[in-house]
Tab-separated table of C-alpha atoms and ligand atoms in Angstrom:
chain	number	residue	atom	x	y	z
A	1	MET	CA	31.036	0.278	-13.330
A	2	THR	CA	32.409	-0.106	-16.848
A	3	LYS	CA	34.897	-2.869	-17.603
A	4	SER	CA	37.596	-0.202	-17.985
A	5	GLU	CA	36.780	1.169	-14.537
A	6	GLN	CA	36.789	-2.308	-12.978
A	7	LEU	CA	40.110	-3.219	-14.596
A	8	PHE	CA	41.681	0.122	-13.703
A	9	GLU	CA	40.570	-0.247	-10.086
A	10	GLU	CA	42.612	-3.462	-9.938
A	11	ALA	CA	45.428	-2.056	-12.061
A	12	VAL	CA	46.223	0.730	-9.605
A	13	ARG	CA	46.798	-1.868	-6.892
A	14	LEU	CA	49.265	-3.803	-9.004
A	15	ILE	CA	51.005	-1.222	-11.217
A	16	PRO	CA	52.167	2.267	-10.177
A	17	GLY	CA	49.308	4.541	-11.241
A	18	GLY	CA	47.729	1.529	-12.941
A	19	VAL	CA	49.823	2.055	-16.044
A	20	ASN	CA	53.160	1.080	-17.505
A	21	SER	CA	53.810	4.625	-18.696
A	22	PRO	CA	52.590	7.696	-16.763
A	23	VAL	CA	50.937	9.618	-19.588
A	24	ARG	CA	48.462	6.741	-20.061
A	25	ALA	CA	47.009	7.296	-16.578
A	26	PHE	CA	44.650	10.118	-17.617
A	27	GLY	CA	45.856	11.856	-14.433
A	28	SER	CA	45.998	15.342	-15.895
A	29	ILE	CA	42.456	15.089	-17.292
A	30	GLY	CA	41.036	13.551	-14.110
A	31	SER	CA	39.196	10.599	-15.619
A	32	THR	CA	39.535	6.841	-15.881
A	33	PRO	CA	41.690	5.465	-18.694
A	34	ARG	CA	39.894	3.434	-21.317
A	35	MET	CA	41.274	-0.115	-21.367
A	36	ILE	CA	41.915	-0.653	-25.065
A	37	ALA	CA	41.035	-4.123	-26.343
A	38	ARG	CA	41.915	-3.887	-30.041
A	39	ALA	CA	42.761	-1.554	-32.901
A	40	SER	CA	42.542	-1.447	-36.657
A	41	GLY	CA	43.285	1.349	-39.113
A	42	ALA	CA	42.543	4.655	-37.359
A	43	ASN	CA	40.228	3.049	-34.817
A	44	LEU	CA	40.490	1.727	-31.285
A	45	TRP	CA	37.918	-0.239	-29.304
A	46	ASP	CA	37.900	-0.404	-25.518
A	47	GLU	CA	36.936	-3.305	-23.280
A	48	ASP	CA	33.363	-2.004	-23.163
A	49	GLY	CA	33.088	-2.070	-26.944
A	50	ASN	CA	33.275	1.712	-27.371
A	51	LYS	CA	34.853	2.743	-30.700
A	52	TYR	CA	37.227	5.672	-31.072
A	53	ILE	CA	39.015	7.572	-33.794
A	54	ASP	CA	42.613	7.360	-32.562
A	55	TYR	CA	44.888	10.439	-32.625
A	56	ILE	CA	47.619	8.869	-30.503
A	57	GLY	CA	48.565	5.938	-32.735
A	58	SER	CA	50.651	4.455	-29.911
A	59	TRP	CA	52.365	7.897	-29.600
A	60	GLY	CA	53.607	7.926	-33.178
A	61	PRO	CA	54.443	4.443	-34.531
A	62	MET	CA	51.151	3.891	-36.366
A	63	ILE	CA	51.725	6.195	-39.342
A	64	LEU	CA	50.078	3.567	-41.595
A	65	GLY	CA	47.316	2.919	-39.077
A	66	HIS	CA	46.924	-0.026	-36.713
A	67	ASN	CA	47.413	-3.594	-37.970
A	68	GLN	CA	48.432	-2.625	-41.463
A	69	PRO	CA	47.920	-5.972	-43.255
A	70	GLU	CA	51.440	-6.361	-44.689
A	71	VAL	CA	53.035	-5.403	-41.367
A	72	LEU	CA	50.833	-7.861	-39.490
A	73	GLU	CA	51.625	-10.634	-41.980
A	74	ALA	CA	55.369	-9.974	-41.674
A	75	VAL	CA	55.153	-10.202	-37.875
A	76	VAL	CA	53.214	-13.485	-37.999
A	77	ASP	CA	55.709	-14.944	-40.485
A	78	ALA	CA	58.660	-13.843	-38.336
A	79	CYS	CA	57.104	-15.355	-35.204
A	80	ALA	CA	56.797	-18.711	-36.959
A	81	ARG	CA	60.589	-18.663	-37.497
A	82	GLY	CA	61.344	-17.950	-33.855
A	83	LEU	CA	60.845	-14.988	-31.512
A	84	SER	CA	64.448	-14.203	-30.651
A	85	PHE	CA	67.890	-15.720	-31.233
A	86	GLY	CA	70.405	-13.398	-29.574
A	87	ALA	CA	72.415	-13.773	-32.740
A	88	ALA	CA	73.051	-11.781	-35.938
A	89	THR	CA	70.286	-12.052	-38.523
A	90	LYS	CA	69.640	-11.061	-42.148
A	91	ILE	CA	66.684	-8.852	-41.242
A	92	GLU	CA	68.979	-6.660	-39.106
A	93	VAL	CA	71.251	-6.136	-42.102
A	94	ASP	CA	68.235	-5.379	-44.297
A	95	MET	CA	66.962	-2.863	-41.714
A	96	ALA	CA	70.349	-1.162	-41.303
A	97	ARG	CA	70.792	-0.960	-45.090
A	98	LEU	CA	67.319	0.559	-45.549
A	99	ILE	CA	67.868	3.272	-42.934
A	100	CYS	CA	71.452	4.075	-44.006
A	101	ASP	CA	70.331	4.272	-47.653
A	102	SER	CA	67.461	6.607	-46.658
A	103	ILE	CA	69.089	9.059	-44.258
A	104	PRO	CA	72.195	10.746	-45.792
A	105	SER	CA	73.638	11.701	-42.393
A	106	VAL	CA	73.573	8.064	-41.238
A	107	ASP	CA	76.485	5.874	-42.392
A	108	MET	CA	76.033	3.316	-39.608
A	109	ILE	CA	73.231	2.511	-37.180
A	110	ARG	CA	72.721	0.486	-34.002
A	111	MET	CA	69.349	-0.951	-33.011
A	112	VAL	CA	68.120	-0.746	-29.411
A	113	ASN	CA	64.735	-1.308	-27.751
A	114	SER	CA	63.365	2.161	-27.051
A	115	GLY	CA	63.823	5.846	-27.728
A	116	THR	CA	65.238	6.236	-24.223
A	117	GLU	CA	67.947	3.704	-24.980
A	118	ALA	CA	68.680	5.324	-28.336
A	119	VAL	CA	69.181	8.767	-26.789
A	120	MET	CA	71.101	7.470	-23.772
A	121	SER	CA	73.478	5.644	-26.123
A	122	ALA	CA	73.873	8.527	-28.568
A	123	ILE	CA	74.809	10.859	-25.730
A	124	ARG	CA	77.416	8.345	-24.527
A	125	VAL	CA	78.881	8.077	-28.025
A	126	ALA	CA	79.034	11.871	-28.340
A	127	ARG	CA	80.902	12.078	-25.056
A	128	GLY	CA	83.219	9.252	-26.077
A	129	PHE	CA	83.909	10.785	-29.486
A	130	THR	CA	84.565	14.331	-28.231
A	131	GLY	CA	86.100	13.481	-24.873
A	132	ARG	CA	83.811	16.104	-23.362
A	133	ASP	CA	81.204	15.703	-20.598
A	134	LYS	CA	78.623	18.465	-20.852
A	135	ILE	CA	75.476	18.293	-22.986
A	136	ILE	CA	72.858	20.869	-23.919
A	137	LYS	CA	69.167	20.003	-24.038
A	138	PHE	CA	66.164	22.291	-24.323
A	139	THR	CA	63.601	22.992	-21.628
A	140	GLY	CA	60.392	21.166	-22.458
A	141	CYS	CA	62.016	18.691	-24.822
A	142	TYR	CA	61.725	15.059	-23.779
A	143	HIS	CA	64.339	12.483	-24.707
A	144	GLY	CA	63.252	9.502	-22.625
A	145	HIS	CA	63.838	8.781	-18.966
A	146	SER	CA	67.599	8.199	-18.643
A	147	ASP	CA	68.978	10.028	-15.602
A	148	GLY	CA	70.938	12.738	-17.373
A	149	LEU	CA	68.022	13.738	-19.601
A	150	LEU	CA	65.413	14.105	-16.829
A	151	VAL	CA	66.170	17.796	-16.529
A	152	LYS	CA	63.379	20.258	-17.346
A	153	ALA	CA	61.895	17.480	-19.455
A	154	GLY	CA	58.671	17.565	-21.416
A	155	SER	CA	55.935	14.972	-22.019
A	156	GLY	CA	54.760	13.148	-18.906
A	157	ALA	CA	57.386	14.885	-16.754
A	158	MET	CA	56.011	18.290	-17.797
A	159	THR	CA	52.408	17.145	-17.487
A	160	SER	CA	52.891	15.841	-13.962
A	161	GLY	CA	54.878	18.927	-13.022
A	162	VAL	CA	58.062	17.001	-12.167
A	163	PRO	CA	60.381	17.972	-15.032
A	164	ASP	CA	63.314	17.134	-12.738
A	165	SER	CA	62.737	13.621	-11.369
A	166	ALA	CA	63.383	12.423	-7.834
A	167	GLY	CA	65.967	9.663	-7.527
A	168	VAL	CA	68.441	11.236	-9.952
A	169	PRO	CA	71.728	12.050	-8.196
A	170	VAL	CA	73.146	15.518	-8.865
A	171	GLY	CA	76.187	13.760	-10.303
A	172	CYS	CA	74.024	12.528	-13.164
A	173	THR	CA	72.686	15.944	-14.115
A	174	GLN	CA	75.522	18.318	-13.260
A	175	ASP	CA	76.719	18.105	-16.877
A	176	THR	CA	73.276	18.632	-18.376
A	177	LEU	CA	72.877	22.255	-19.432
A	178	THR	CA	69.486	23.593	-20.533
A	179	ALA	CA	68.708	26.231	-23.134
A	180	ASN	CA	65.427	27.662	-24.416
A	181	TYR	CA	63.831	26.262	-27.547
A	182	ASN	CA	63.878	28.682	-30.522
A	183	ASP	CA	66.402	30.840	-28.649
A	184	LEU	CA	69.865	30.601	-30.226
A	185	GLU	CA	71.256	33.224	-27.864
A	186	SER	CA	70.617	30.930	-24.893
A	187	VAL	CA	72.689	28.270	-26.651
A	188	GLU	CA	75.499	30.639	-27.648
A	189	THR	CA	75.741	31.818	-24.030
A	190	LEU	CA	76.358	28.240	-22.849
A	191	PHE	CA	78.968	27.586	-25.522
A	192	ALA	CA	80.726	30.820	-24.579
A	193	GLN	CA	80.646	29.771	-20.911
A	194	PHE	CA	81.911	26.218	-21.576
A	195	PRO	CA	83.743	26.551	-24.916
A	196	GLU	CA	85.666	23.271	-24.831
A	197	GLN	CA	83.390	21.208	-22.575
A	198	ILE	CA	80.201	20.588	-24.519
A	199	ALA	CA	80.004	17.175	-26.193
A	200	CYS	CA	76.681	17.693	-27.930
A	201	VAL	CA	73.461	19.585	-28.341
A	202	ILE	CA	70.409	17.329	-28.456
A	203	VAL	CA	67.212	18.742	-29.912
A	204	GLU	CA	63.802	17.601	-31.089
A	205	PRO	CA	63.701	19.229	-34.558
A	206	VAL	CA	60.000	19.639	-33.865
A	207	ALA	CA	59.402	19.806	-30.128
A	208	ALA	CA	56.539	17.314	-29.805
A	209	ASN	CA	56.670	16.815	-26.042
A	210	MET	CA	55.405	20.213	-24.956
A	211	GLY	CA	52.522	19.943	-27.388
A	212	VAL	CA	53.882	20.703	-30.864
A	213	VAL	CA	56.379	23.552	-31.175
A	214	PRO	CA	57.961	23.989	-34.609
A	215	ALA	CA	61.584	25.039	-34.883
A	216	GLU	CA	61.493	28.628	-36.150
A	217	ALA	CA	63.397	29.640	-39.285
A	218	GLY	CA	67.122	29.657	-38.619
A	219	PHE	CA	66.965	27.851	-35.276
A	220	LEU	CA	68.179	24.435	-36.431
A	221	GLU	CA	70.623	26.010	-38.878
A	222	GLY	CA	71.979	28.084	-35.993
A	223	LEU	CA	72.467	24.986	-33.857
A	224	ARG	CA	74.332	23.374	-36.746
A	225	TYR	CA	76.635	26.409	-37.023
A	226	LEU	CA	77.309	26.630	-33.273
A	227	CYS	CA	78.047	22.899	-32.940
A	228	THR	CA	80.464	23.006	-35.864
A	229	ARG	CA	82.125	26.162	-34.576
A	230	TYR	CA	82.649	24.787	-31.033
A	231	GLY	CA	83.448	21.171	-32.001
A	232	ALA	CA	80.294	19.717	-30.435
A	233	LEU	CA	78.047	17.120	-32.089
A	234	LEU	CA	74.501	17.998	-33.125
A	235	ILE	CA	72.058	15.225	-32.236
A	236	PHE	CA	68.567	15.269	-33.760
A	237	ASP	CA	66.181	13.307	-31.608
A	238	GLU	CA	63.900	12.031	-34.380
A	239	VAL	CA	62.124	9.429	-32.291
A	240	ILE	CA	58.861	11.157	-33.243
A	241	THR	CA	59.785	13.039	-36.447
A	242	GLY	CA	61.843	10.263	-38.036
A	243	PHE	CA	60.098	8.880	-41.138
A	244	ARG	CA	57.059	11.005	-40.186
A	245	LEU	CA	57.629	14.516	-41.547
A	246	SER	CA	59.118	12.959	-44.679
A	247	PHE	CA	60.817	9.675	-45.458
A	248	GLY	CA	64.099	11.399	-44.639
A	249	GLY	CA	62.624	12.765	-41.402
A	250	ALA	CA	62.983	16.282	-40.048
A	251	GLN	CA	66.551	16.572	-41.275
A	252	GLU	CA	65.289	16.229	-44.850
A	253	TYR	CA	62.186	18.340	-44.138
A	254	PHE	CA	64.279	21.237	-42.737
A	255	GLY	CA	67.479	20.603	-44.737
A	256	VAL	CA	69.796	20.517	-41.699
A	257	ARG	CA	72.265	17.635	-41.258
A	258	PRO	CA	72.953	16.425	-37.687
A	259	ASP	CA	75.992	14.377	-36.650
A	260	LEU	CA	73.900	11.753	-34.868
A	261	THR	CA	70.207	10.898	-35.071
A	262	THR	CA	68.024	8.910	-32.725
A	263	PHE	CA	65.012	6.991	-33.974
A	264	GLY	CA	62.099	5.048	-32.487
A	265	LYS	CA	58.352	4.533	-32.878
A	266	ILE	CA	57.766	4.379	-36.691
A	267	ILE	CA	60.879	2.210	-37.233
A	268	GLY	CA	59.283	-0.407	-35.002
A	269	ALA	CA	55.712	-0.081	-36.331
A	270	GLY	CA	54.471	-0.580	-32.774
A	271	MET	CA	57.080	-3.104	-31.672
A	272	PRO	CA	59.798	-2.090	-29.154
A	273	VAL	CA	62.489	-0.588	-31.383
A	274	GLY	CA	64.844	2.386	-31.071
A	275	ALA	CA	68.025	3.171	-32.942
A	276	TYR	CA	70.871	5.661	-33.145
A	277	GLY	CA	73.116	6.346	-36.092
A	278	GLY	CA	75.396	8.846	-37.742
A	279	ARG	CA	78.766	9.440	-39.340
A	280	ARG	CA	80.988	6.343	-39.631
A	281	GLU	CA	83.891	7.901	-37.676
A	282	ILE	CA	81.508	8.538	-34.771
A	283	MET	CA	79.631	5.210	-34.869
A	284	GLU	CA	82.870	3.222	-35.021
A	285	MET	CA	83.364	4.368	-31.444
A	286	VAL	CA	80.630	1.893	-30.464
A	287	SER	CA	81.470	-1.537	-29.072
A	288	PRO	CA	82.621	-4.033	-30.127
A	289	VAL	CA	84.582	-1.881	-32.630
A	290	GLY	CA	85.259	1.064	-30.389
A	291	SER	CA	85.551	1.943	-26.741
A	292	VAL	CA	81.982	3.143	-26.087
A	293	TYR	CA	80.101	0.211	-24.603
A	294	GLN	CA	76.445	-0.401	-25.437
A	295	ALA	CA	74.518	-3.667	-25.619
A	296	GLY	CA	71.011	-5.169	-25.493
A	297	THR	CA	69.588	-8.703	-25.299
A	298	LEU	CA	66.656	-7.988	-27.582
A	299	SER	CA	68.240	-5.279	-29.737
A	300	GLY	CA	67.450	-5.992	-33.386
A	301	ASN	CA	64.854	-8.575	-32.361
A	302	PRO	CA	63.802	-10.391	-35.561
A	303	VAL	CA	60.054	-9.996	-35.002
A	304	ALA	CA	60.389	-6.304	-34.215
A	305	MET	CA	62.684	-5.843	-37.210
A	306	ALA	CA	60.139	-7.567	-39.460
A	307	ALA	CA	57.467	-5.120	-38.313
A	308	GLY	CA	59.611	-2.018	-38.687
A	309	TYR	CA	61.289	-3.095	-41.921
A	310	THR	CA	57.924	-3.803	-43.545
A	311	GLN	CA	56.466	-0.453	-42.494
A	312	LEU	CA	59.567	1.439	-43.686
A	313	THR	CA	59.574	-0.464	-46.977
A	314	ILE	CA	55.952	0.509	-47.623
A	315	LEU	CA	56.779	4.157	-46.820
A	316	ARG	CA	59.890	4.070	-49.053
A	317	ASP	CA	57.966	2.564	-51.964
A	318	HIS	CA	55.062	5.045	-51.666
A	319	PRO	CA	56.556	8.559	-51.460
A	320	GLU	CA	53.142	9.884	-52.484
A	321	TYR	CA	51.862	8.832	-49.050
A	322	TYR	CA	53.748	11.715	-47.411
A	323	ARG	CA	52.277	14.318	-49.756
A	324	GLU	CA	48.821	12.889	-49.150
A	325	LEU	CA	49.313	12.673	-45.376
A	326	ASN	CA	50.763	16.167	-44.986
A	327	GLU	CA	48.076	17.708	-47.244
A	328	LYS	CA	45.363	15.879	-45.282
A	329	ALA	CA	46.849	17.012	-41.981
A	330	ASP	CA	47.331	20.609	-43.163
A	331	MET	CA	43.628	20.692	-44.044
A	332	PHE	CA	42.623	19.076	-40.745
A	333	PHE	CA	44.607	21.399	-38.492
A	334	GLY	CA	43.602	24.355	-40.658
A	335	LYS	CA	39.935	23.527	-40.130
A	336	LEU	CA	40.575	23.111	-36.401
A	337	ALA	CA	42.106	26.596	-36.293
A	338	MET	CA	39.087	27.946	-38.186
A	339	ALA	CA	36.785	26.312	-35.643
A	340	VAL	CA	38.692	28.050	-32.831
A	341	GLU	CA	38.320	31.387	-34.616
A	342	ALA	CA	34.630	30.813	-35.409
A	343	ALA	CA	34.000	30.136	-31.733
A	344	GLY	CA	35.700	33.392	-30.855
A	345	LYS	CA	38.342	31.604	-28.796
A	346	PRO	CA	41.959	32.789	-28.501
A	347	TYR	CA	43.350	29.263	-28.498
A	348	GLN	CA	46.373	28.241	-30.573
A	349	VAL	CA	46.714	25.428	-33.118
A	350	ASN	CA	50.321	24.526	-33.838
A	351	HIS	CA	51.157	21.891	-36.411
A	352	VAL	CA	53.985	20.557	-38.554
A	353	GLY	CA	53.030	17.918	-41.086
A	354	SER	CA	50.926	15.261	-39.354
A	355	LEU	CA	51.812	16.457	-35.836
A	356	GLY	CA	49.603	19.043	-34.174
A	357	CYS	CA	48.328	20.455	-30.891
A	358	LEU	CA	45.394	22.605	-29.768
A	359	TYR	CA	46.650	24.788	-26.893
A	360	PHE	CA	44.172	26.386	-24.532
A	361	THR	CA	46.057	29.670	-24.367
A	362	GLY	CA	45.868	32.995	-26.152
A	363	GLU	CA	49.655	33.215	-26.366
A	364	GLN	CA	51.594	32.087	-29.418
A	365	VAL	CA	53.343	28.868	-28.319
A	366	ARG	CA	57.013	28.880	-29.366
A	367	ASP	CA	58.774	27.417	-26.289
A	368	TYR	CA	58.299	25.890	-22.830
A	369	GLU	CA	57.300	29.106	-21.052
A	370	SER	CA	54.611	29.984	-23.588
A	371	ALA	CA	53.379	26.367	-23.673
A	372	LYS	CA	52.995	26.492	-19.898
A	373	THR	CA	50.476	29.360	-20.205
A	374	SER	CA	47.957	26.788	-21.446
A	375	ASP	CA	44.915	26.288	-19.236
A	376	THR	CA	45.301	22.563	-18.546
A	377	ALA	CA	41.927	22.435	-16.786
A	378	ARG	CA	40.229	23.686	-19.943
A	379	TYR	CA	42.193	21.169	-22.002
A	380	ALA	CA	41.079	18.418	-19.595
A	381	HIS	CA	37.415	19.346	-20.005
A	382	TYR	CA	37.764	19.423	-23.797
A	383	CYS	CA	39.686	16.156	-23.901
A	384	ASN	CA	37.143	14.312	-21.732
A	385	TYR	CA	34.311	15.596	-23.933
A	386	MET	CA	36.062	14.392	-27.088
A	387	ILE	CA	36.953	10.984	-25.649
A	388	ASP	CA	33.401	10.534	-24.335
A	389	HIS	CA	32.219	11.234	-27.889
A	390	GLY	CA	34.590	8.755	-29.558
A	391	ILE	CA	37.621	10.895	-30.356
A	392	TYR	CA	40.687	9.505	-28.596
A	393	LEU	CA	43.046	12.420	-27.894
A	394	ALA	CA	46.224	12.549	-25.825
A	395	PRO	CA	45.084	12.731	-22.175
A	396	ALA	CA	47.494	15.623	-21.564
A	397	GLN	CA	47.863	19.119	-22.964
A	398	PHE	CA	51.612	18.777	-23.558
A	399	GLU	CA	51.446	15.981	-26.112
A	400	ALA	CA	50.965	15.807	-29.869
A	401	MET	CA	48.060	14.694	-32.008
A	402	PHE	CA	49.171	12.173	-34.629
A	403	VAL	CA	47.349	11.959	-37.969
A	404	SER	CA	47.969	8.734	-39.893
A	405	MET	CA	47.618	7.546	-43.470
A	406	ALA	CA	44.640	5.521	-42.225
A	407	HIS	CA	42.533	8.518	-41.106
A	408	THR	CA	39.749	9.027	-43.651
A	409	GLN	CA	38.436	12.435	-44.629
A	410	GLN	CA	35.154	11.489	-43.003
A	411	GLN	CA	36.879	10.713	-39.692
A	412	LEU	CA	38.841	13.964	-39.809
A	413	ASP	CA	35.715	15.976	-40.627
A	414	GLU	CA	33.789	14.237	-37.837
A	415	THR	CA	36.572	15.215	-35.440
A	416	VAL	CA	36.537	18.861	-36.546
A	417	ASP	CA	32.747	18.981	-36.293
A	418	LEU	CA	32.820	17.659	-32.736
A	419	ALA	CA	35.590	20.060	-31.707
A	420	THR	CA	33.598	22.911	-33.270
A	421	GLU	CA	30.496	21.878	-31.341
A	422	TYR	CA	32.490	21.862	-28.116
A	423	LEU	CA	34.248	25.165	-28.685
A	424	MET	CA	30.993	26.899	-29.641
A	425	THR	CA	29.411	25.850	-26.342
A	426	GLU	CA	32.465	25.949	-24.052
A	427	GLU	CA	31.761	27.863	-20.869
A	428	GLU	CA	33.710	31.129	-20.515
B	1	KE4	P1	60.640	5.741	-25.401
B	1	KE4	O1	61.755	5.354	-24.434
B	1	KE4	O2	59.365	6.118	-24.677
B	1	KE4	O3	60.431	4.726	-26.506
B	1	KE4	O4	61.126	7.055	-26.193
B	1	KE4	C1	61.514	8.186	-25.462
B	1	KE4	C2	61.428	9.403	-26.360
B	1	KE4	C3	62.588	9.948	-26.867
B	1	KE4	N1	62.564	11.023	-27.676
B	1	KE4	C4	61.385	11.600	-28.030
B	1	KE4	C5	61.401	12.800	-28.935
B	1	KE4	C6	60.165	11.080	-27.543
B	1	KE4	O5	59.001	11.676	-27.896
B	1	KE4	C7	60.177	9.962	-26.692
B	1	KE4	C8	58.905	9.364	-26.111
B	1	KE4	N2	57.688	10.015	-26.451
B	1	KE4	C9	56.608	9.895	-25.513
B	1	KE4	C10	55.413	10.677	-26.084
B	1	KE4	N3	55.471	12.046	-25.747
B	1	KE4	C11	56.278	8.471	-25.209
B	1	KE4	C12	54.952	8.250	-24.532
B	1	KE4	C13	55.140	7.701	-23.153
B	1	KE4	O6	56.045	8.170	-22.423
B	1	KE4	O7	54.343	6.784	-22.807
């Protein structure tokens, strides 16, 4: 037995599924998770010393690669000054200033500890601000695991086939309405049905939890129009896209301004950080100023802030990184699509900037239903082959690949070559 297998055998006795987050369990690809021992740049090493090129990057945070020297140094320095105070600190002001100066739609921001917390809080603020109860989300989008959002959810919920979780009382989801991604008519129908009752529409501006599904031209603009027309707030869940598609996130990339934005991942650089922010009149609803309560012992933790602030500062001071990253990723996913075509396969490669997904389906993937036509068994076989050959892909079809600034051209080419080799020899 490998060390990973030995450790996982014990892990499953102590932790549900042996993991602290379901998608890590390798359940949908039917193999044993690699126990990762360390990481640097675009590489991971497991407990058995196997080296991988990493396309998960901790599910998005590692846009600069693992253990970026300045980020690591900032964390070590912050630790030496104390791990947590439960009190206001300068670094929290610095972080808030940086984000508010960088995202025009954000006048004020509140730090929390995860994307789930950010979304849960933003929804509460939208309800408090509008005095309305209903929300609209999109089938296949994932916004964390708070009760009201576990409705037709993506990511691990979609992968494990339980998009509507057990243990969530109907009272928590009766106000959660679902529409179809890239289908404005499905949204307009709900607004027409509940004209004065919808507090917000929450959307991933790139749906990166059913693989990668780009918003089609006019979709986000249409949501903006409908929300304004019906007095609802538009929430962009930029936990993945924030500071990834561009320094201004998807809202800059697509030129659509939401009322509230949720953040996570990159703003923590791998430490537990989420945040939500938006227009001042909305955010001043949040306690202790306003009547919407929200709190957190470790929110704005100084060590986590040091990590995130350093990574964001590097990204702010090097705008050329985004051009380089997006050009590199365009080339990579383009070559992957060419490999699919050369192998005579009908599979689909969707990508937006440094986010991408190879779907094992012949159907164009533009929403949940088309994503679900993917042959997850074929994806599993492909994924196991790639991981066994040192390419660490998401162990689930309905997740994104993340390309980082640290991925070298050689690593990207090696990945394409291996995928080509697989696709050329894949059994019919
Ligand atoms: P967390 O609570 O996991 O930090 O964030 C929830 C969340 C919210 N919004 C979006 C758009 C997200 O993608 C996520 C979490 N993303 C998944 C990856 N598909 C996290 C991976 C996991 O669940 O382990």
